[in-house]
Amino acid sequence: MYSITAGYRQLYATGELARRAELLQDILSCCTLCPWKCRVNRTKGEPGRCRATAELKVAKALAHFGEEPALSGTRGAGTIFFSHCHLSCCFCQNYQISQEGFGEIITPEGLAQKMLSLQEQGCHNINLVSPTHYLPHIMQALCIAAADGLIIPLVYNSNGYESVETLRLLDGVVDIYLPDAKYADDECAQKYSRAKEYAKINEVALKEMYAQVGPLVMDGEGIALKGLIIRHLVLPENLGQTEMVLNRIKACLGTQVHISLMCQYQPVFQAPHHSELQKRTSPEEYDRAIASLINLGFENGWLQDYEKIDGEFLPDFQKSDAWN
Ligand code: SF4
């Protein structure tokens, strides 16, 4: 009754997946994959703002039990962490991989094997974390993995700072979009994530994602099959302007969309350089964010248990098990 075939299976069968892989590969020689549009030739080893070249780098691939319940379920989200990122958030909890570039160079064939291995382990989906700058490689890997029997849904887990032209190449490929909506205020976005015009770019991206996949559809066990989940991390001193972010989402997508409202902010990486970011979001600040969510009429999504979040929640990607 709830069965939905992963979208990329249909595109693989018609040859469209391979065509999209070629289109994305062509972009690498004058890279415009994300809103920075650096126009560097990554095939000649030139890094752009994200610092990724044409070599695919992956930090970890594992069954992850810390994502939203609809993604982690009982057998884990089949999560692949890509090295580098096109944003530079000073509080990034994955800074070892996103900013310091930790990871190993692998081929698209190697990535396809990781996808298939995660499926064999029983994972509910393939959860691509910060995939934007490696989309050409991912699409190639997906073609190989689809040929070898990959069938589970594809999750696009992103910072929400995306180019709509690139997103259009993912139409029908991605089953579940999992973007952030980090800021309503461009000054904060610039100061803490070095992002230009984040709010406007994020809004256009969210609309495109929702137009492609619609509201979240889950199976009888509550496992996500298709749709959009928006994450918002509540920052200390309301630096992300939570109510404005939620208002913006309500205005462009309505209140049925699933929201994951998070309180797991920790002052890591370069955050201690900013006095306003040196402490956790307080329980009162998180309560106010929850009240905004409820008052605006959002009904679907997840909250975090404030008491259960502490420093041990932070991953260390240098360890074989990043969370222990
Ligand atoms: S993906 Fe990297 S190189 Fe390409 S436009 Fe974005 S920041 Fe620049």
Short mmCIF file of C-alpha atoms and ligand atoms in Angstrom, two decimals, residues 31-34 36-38 40 42 48-50 86 133, ligand 1:
data_model
loop_
_atom_site.label_atom_id
_atom_site.label_comp_id
_atom_site.label_asym_id
_atom_site.label_seq_id
_atom_site.Cartn_x
_atom_site.Cartn_y
_atom_site.Cartn_z
CA CYS A 31 31.86 24.67 -11.81
CA THR A 32 28.46 26.23 -11.10
CA LEU A 33 27.09 23.39 -8.99
CA CYS A 34 26.25 25.61 -6.01
CA TRP A 36 28.88 30.42 -5.45
CA LYS A 37 29.29 29.63 -9.17
CA CYS A 38 33.10 29.74 -8.89
CA VAL A 40 36.84 26.94 -11.75
CA ARG A 42 37.84 21.21 -11.25
CA GLY A 48 36.64 26.31 -5.74
CA ARG A 49 35.33 27.85 -2.58
CA CYS A 50 34.30 24.40 -1.32
CA HIS A 86 30.41 24.96 0.17
CA HIS A 133 29.91 19.58 -4.74
S1 SF4 B 1 30.62 23.32 -5.80
FE1 SF4 B 1 32.54 24.24 -5.07
S2 SF4 B 1 33.68 24.84 -6.91
FE2 SF4 B 1 31.54 24.45 -7.51
S3 SF4 B 1 30.55 26.45 -7.47
FE3 SF4 B 1 30.23 25.51 -5.45
S4 SF4 B 1 31.93 26.18 -4.15
FE4 SF4 B 1 32.46 26.61 -6.28
#
